[in-house]
PDB file of C-alpha atoms in Angstrom:
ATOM      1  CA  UNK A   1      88.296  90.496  92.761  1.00 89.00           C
ATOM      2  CA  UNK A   2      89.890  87.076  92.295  1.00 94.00           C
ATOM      3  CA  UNK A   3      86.056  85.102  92.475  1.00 96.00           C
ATOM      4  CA  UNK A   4      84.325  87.270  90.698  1.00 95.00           C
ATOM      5  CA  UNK A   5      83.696  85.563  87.646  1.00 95.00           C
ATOM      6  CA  UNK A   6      83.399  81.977  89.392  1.00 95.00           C
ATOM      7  CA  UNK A   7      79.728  80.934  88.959  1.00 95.00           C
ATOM      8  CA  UNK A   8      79.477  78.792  92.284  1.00 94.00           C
ATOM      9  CA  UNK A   9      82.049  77.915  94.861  1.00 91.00           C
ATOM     10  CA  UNK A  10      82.382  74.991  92.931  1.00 92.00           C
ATOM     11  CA  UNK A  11      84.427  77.158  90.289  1.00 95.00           C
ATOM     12  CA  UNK A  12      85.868  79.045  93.014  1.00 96.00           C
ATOM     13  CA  UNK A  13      87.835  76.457  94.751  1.00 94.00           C
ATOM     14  CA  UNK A  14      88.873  75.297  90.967  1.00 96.00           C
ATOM     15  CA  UNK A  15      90.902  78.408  91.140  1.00 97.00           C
ATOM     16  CA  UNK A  16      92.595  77.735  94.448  1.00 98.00           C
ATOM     17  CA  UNK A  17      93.293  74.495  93.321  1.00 97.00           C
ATOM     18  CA  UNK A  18      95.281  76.342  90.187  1.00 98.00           C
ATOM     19  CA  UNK A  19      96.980  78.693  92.142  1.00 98.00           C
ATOM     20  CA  UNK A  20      98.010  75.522  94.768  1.00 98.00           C
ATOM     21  CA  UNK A  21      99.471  73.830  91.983  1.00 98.00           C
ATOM     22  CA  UNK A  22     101.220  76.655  90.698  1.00 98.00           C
ATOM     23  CA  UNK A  23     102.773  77.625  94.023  1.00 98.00           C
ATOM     24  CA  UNK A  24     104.053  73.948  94.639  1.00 98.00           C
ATOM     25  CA  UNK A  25     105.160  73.511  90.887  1.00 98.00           C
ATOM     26  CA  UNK A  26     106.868  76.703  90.989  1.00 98.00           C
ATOM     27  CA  UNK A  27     108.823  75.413  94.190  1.00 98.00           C
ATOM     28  CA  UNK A  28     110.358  72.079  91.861  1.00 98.00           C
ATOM     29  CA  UNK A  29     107.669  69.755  94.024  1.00 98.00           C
ATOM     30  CA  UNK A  30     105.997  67.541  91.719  1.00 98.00           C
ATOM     31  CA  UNK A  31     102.004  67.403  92.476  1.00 98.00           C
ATOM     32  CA  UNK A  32      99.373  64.604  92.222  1.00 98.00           C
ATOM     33  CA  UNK A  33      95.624  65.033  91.787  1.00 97.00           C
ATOM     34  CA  UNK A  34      93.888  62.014  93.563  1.00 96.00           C
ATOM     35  CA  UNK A  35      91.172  60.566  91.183  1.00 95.00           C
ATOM     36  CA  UNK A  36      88.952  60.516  93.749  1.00 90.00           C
ATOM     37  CA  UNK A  37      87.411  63.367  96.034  1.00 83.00           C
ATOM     38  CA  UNK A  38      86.579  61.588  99.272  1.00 84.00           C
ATOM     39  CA  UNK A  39      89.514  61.985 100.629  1.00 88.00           C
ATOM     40  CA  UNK A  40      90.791  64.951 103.203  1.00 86.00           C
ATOM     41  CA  UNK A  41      93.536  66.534 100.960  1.00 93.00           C
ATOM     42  CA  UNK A  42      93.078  68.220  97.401  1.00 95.00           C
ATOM     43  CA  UNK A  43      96.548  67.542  96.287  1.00 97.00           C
ATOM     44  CA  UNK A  44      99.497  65.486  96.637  1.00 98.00           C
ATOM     45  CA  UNK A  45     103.012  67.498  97.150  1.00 98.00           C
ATOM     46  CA  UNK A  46     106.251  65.520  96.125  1.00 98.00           C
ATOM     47  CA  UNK A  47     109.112  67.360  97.579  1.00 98.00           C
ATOM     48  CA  UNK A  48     111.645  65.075  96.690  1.00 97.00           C
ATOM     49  CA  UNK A  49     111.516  64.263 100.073  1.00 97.00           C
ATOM     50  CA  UNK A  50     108.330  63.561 101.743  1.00 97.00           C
ATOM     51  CA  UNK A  51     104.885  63.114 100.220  1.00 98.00           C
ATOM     52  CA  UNK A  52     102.692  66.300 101.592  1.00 98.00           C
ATOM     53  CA  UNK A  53      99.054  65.826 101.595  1.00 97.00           C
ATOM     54  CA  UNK A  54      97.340  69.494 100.997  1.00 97.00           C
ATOM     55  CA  UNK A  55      93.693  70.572 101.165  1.00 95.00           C
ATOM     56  CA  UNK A  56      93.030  73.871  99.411  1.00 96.00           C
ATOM     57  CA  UNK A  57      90.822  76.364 100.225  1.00 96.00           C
ATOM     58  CA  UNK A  58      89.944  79.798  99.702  1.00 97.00           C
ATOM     59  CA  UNK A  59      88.131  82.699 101.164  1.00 97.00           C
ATOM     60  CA  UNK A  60      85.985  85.961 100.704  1.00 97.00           C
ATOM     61  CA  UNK A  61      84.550  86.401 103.648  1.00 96.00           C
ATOM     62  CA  UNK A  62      86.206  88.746 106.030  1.00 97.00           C
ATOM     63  CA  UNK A  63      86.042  89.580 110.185  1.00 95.00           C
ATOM     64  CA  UNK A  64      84.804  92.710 111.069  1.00 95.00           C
ATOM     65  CA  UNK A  65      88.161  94.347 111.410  1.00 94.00           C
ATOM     66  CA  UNK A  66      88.960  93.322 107.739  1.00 95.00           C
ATOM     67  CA  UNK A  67      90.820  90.081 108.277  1.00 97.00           C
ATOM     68  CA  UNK A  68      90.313  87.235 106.392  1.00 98.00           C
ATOM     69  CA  UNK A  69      88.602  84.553 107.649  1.00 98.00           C
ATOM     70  CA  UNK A  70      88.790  80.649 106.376  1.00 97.00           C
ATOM     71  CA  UNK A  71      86.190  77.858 106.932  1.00 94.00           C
ATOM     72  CA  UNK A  72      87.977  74.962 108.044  1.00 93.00           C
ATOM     73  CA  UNK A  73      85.214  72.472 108.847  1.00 83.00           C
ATOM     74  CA  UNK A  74      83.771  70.755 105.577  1.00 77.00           C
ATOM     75  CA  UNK A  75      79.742  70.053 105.221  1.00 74.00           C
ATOM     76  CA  UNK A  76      77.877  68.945 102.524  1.00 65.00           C
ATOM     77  CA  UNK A  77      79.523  67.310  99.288  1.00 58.00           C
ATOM     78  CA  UNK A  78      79.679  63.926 100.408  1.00 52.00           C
ATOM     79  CA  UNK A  79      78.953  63.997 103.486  1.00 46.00           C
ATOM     80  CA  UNK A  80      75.371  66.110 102.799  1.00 47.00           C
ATOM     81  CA  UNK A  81      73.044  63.085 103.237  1.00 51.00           C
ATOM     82  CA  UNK A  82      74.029  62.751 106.753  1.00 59.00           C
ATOM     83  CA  UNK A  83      73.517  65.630 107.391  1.00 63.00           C
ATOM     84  CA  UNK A  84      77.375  66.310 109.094  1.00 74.00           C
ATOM     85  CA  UNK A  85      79.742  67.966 109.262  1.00 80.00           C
ATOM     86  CA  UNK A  86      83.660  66.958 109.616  1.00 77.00           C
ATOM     87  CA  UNK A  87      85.644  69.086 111.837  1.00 78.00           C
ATOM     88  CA  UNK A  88      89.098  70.448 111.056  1.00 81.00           C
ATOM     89  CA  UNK A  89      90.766  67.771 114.062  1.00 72.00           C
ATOM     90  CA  UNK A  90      89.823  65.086 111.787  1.00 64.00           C
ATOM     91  CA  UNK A  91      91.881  65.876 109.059  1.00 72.00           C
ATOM     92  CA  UNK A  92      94.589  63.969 107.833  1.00 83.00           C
ATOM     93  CA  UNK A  93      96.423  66.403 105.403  1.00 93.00           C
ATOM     94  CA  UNK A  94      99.644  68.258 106.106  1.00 96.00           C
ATOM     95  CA  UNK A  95      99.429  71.414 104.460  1.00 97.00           C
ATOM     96  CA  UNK A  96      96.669  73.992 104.311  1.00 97.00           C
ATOM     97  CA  UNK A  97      97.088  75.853 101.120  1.00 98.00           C
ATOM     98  CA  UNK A  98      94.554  79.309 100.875  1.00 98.00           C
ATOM     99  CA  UNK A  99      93.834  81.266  98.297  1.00 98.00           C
ATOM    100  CA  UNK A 100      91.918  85.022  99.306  1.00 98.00           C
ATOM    101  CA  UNK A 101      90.096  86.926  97.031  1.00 97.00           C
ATOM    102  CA  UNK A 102      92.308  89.508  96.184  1.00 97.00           C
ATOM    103  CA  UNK A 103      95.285  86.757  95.453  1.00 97.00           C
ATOM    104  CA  UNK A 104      97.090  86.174  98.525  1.00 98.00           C
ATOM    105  CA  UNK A 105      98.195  82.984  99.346  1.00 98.00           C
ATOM    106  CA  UNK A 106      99.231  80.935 102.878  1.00 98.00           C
ATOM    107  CA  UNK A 107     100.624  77.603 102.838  1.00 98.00           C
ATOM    108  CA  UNK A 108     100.123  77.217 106.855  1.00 97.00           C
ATOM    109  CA  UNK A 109     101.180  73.480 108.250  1.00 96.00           C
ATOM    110  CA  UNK A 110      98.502  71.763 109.286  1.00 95.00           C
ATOM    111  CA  UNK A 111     100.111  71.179 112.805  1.00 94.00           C
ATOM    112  CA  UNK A 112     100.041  75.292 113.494  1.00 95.00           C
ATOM    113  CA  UNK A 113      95.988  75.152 113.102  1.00 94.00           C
ATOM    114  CA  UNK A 114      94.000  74.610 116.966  1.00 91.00           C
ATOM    115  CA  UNK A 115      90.875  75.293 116.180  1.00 91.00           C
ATOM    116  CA  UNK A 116      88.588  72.948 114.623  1.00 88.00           C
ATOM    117  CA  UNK A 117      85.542  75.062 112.554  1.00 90.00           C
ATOM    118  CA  UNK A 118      87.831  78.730 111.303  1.00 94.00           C
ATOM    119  CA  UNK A 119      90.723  80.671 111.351  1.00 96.00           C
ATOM    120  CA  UNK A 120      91.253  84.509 111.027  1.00 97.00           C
ATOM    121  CA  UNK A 121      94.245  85.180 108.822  1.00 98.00           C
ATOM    122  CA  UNK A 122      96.014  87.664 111.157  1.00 96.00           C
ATOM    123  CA  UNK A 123      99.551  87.967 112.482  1.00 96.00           C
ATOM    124  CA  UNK A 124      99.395  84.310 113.601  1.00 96.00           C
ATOM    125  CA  UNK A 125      99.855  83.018 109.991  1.00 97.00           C
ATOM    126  CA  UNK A 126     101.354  86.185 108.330  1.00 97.00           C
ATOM    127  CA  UNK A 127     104.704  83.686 108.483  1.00 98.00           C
ATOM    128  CA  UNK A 128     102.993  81.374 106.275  1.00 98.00           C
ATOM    129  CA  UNK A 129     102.244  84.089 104.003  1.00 98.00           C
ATOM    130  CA  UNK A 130     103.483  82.795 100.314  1.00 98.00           C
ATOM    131  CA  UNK A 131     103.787  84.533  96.370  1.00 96.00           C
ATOM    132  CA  UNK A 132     103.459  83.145  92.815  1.00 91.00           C
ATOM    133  CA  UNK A 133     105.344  85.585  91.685  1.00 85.00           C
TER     134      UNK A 133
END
């Protein structure tokens, strides 16, 4: 699988931040790295026509019925010596970008997501369903 050889999850969101920037290079949108890491958003799309905050992440883990399910709520890092964590309704980016373990990728607006802590990666998102290739 796609993690395998990432030694912590560290690594592993290192390689959904690749594939991110390969998805939104390959579309002509110029990205941005912030220089900093405490903000909500990974990445900075240009589209030419609107500046698209995204926050990457990617998944393993999967529901009992074999659909993939994402983490949306973000604890530790930062925030780990209060002991919080900061739900998804807090967020200020526009674009979730996430990467599964066996490659697929979603680019789901951040408007579409209602819940606050997970989503399932069913039929609800398959439209946001996106390719590298």
């Amino acid at each position: 699988m796609l993690f395998d050889n990432a030694a912590n999850s560290k690594k592993q969101g290192d390689i959904g931040m690749c594939y991110a920037i390969a998805y939104y290079s390959k579309l002509g949108y110029t990205v941005s790295i912030p220089v900093t890491d405490s903000q909500d958003y990974d990445i900075i799309v240009d589209t030419g026509n609107n500046l698209l905050k995204v926050q990457v992440k990617t998944t393993s883990c999967k529901s009992p019925h074999g659909i993939y399910q994402v983490a949306l709520r973000t604890c530790g890092g930062n925030r780990s010596g209060s002991g919080k964590c900061k739900l998804f309704t807090d967020n200020s980016s526009n674009l979730l970008f996430v990467l599964t373990e066996c490659g697929e990728c979603y680019s789901i607006p951040t408007s579409e997501i209602t819940t606050t802590t997970s989503i399932n990666l069913g039929e609800k998102y398959l439209a946001y369903k996106v390719t590298l290739l």
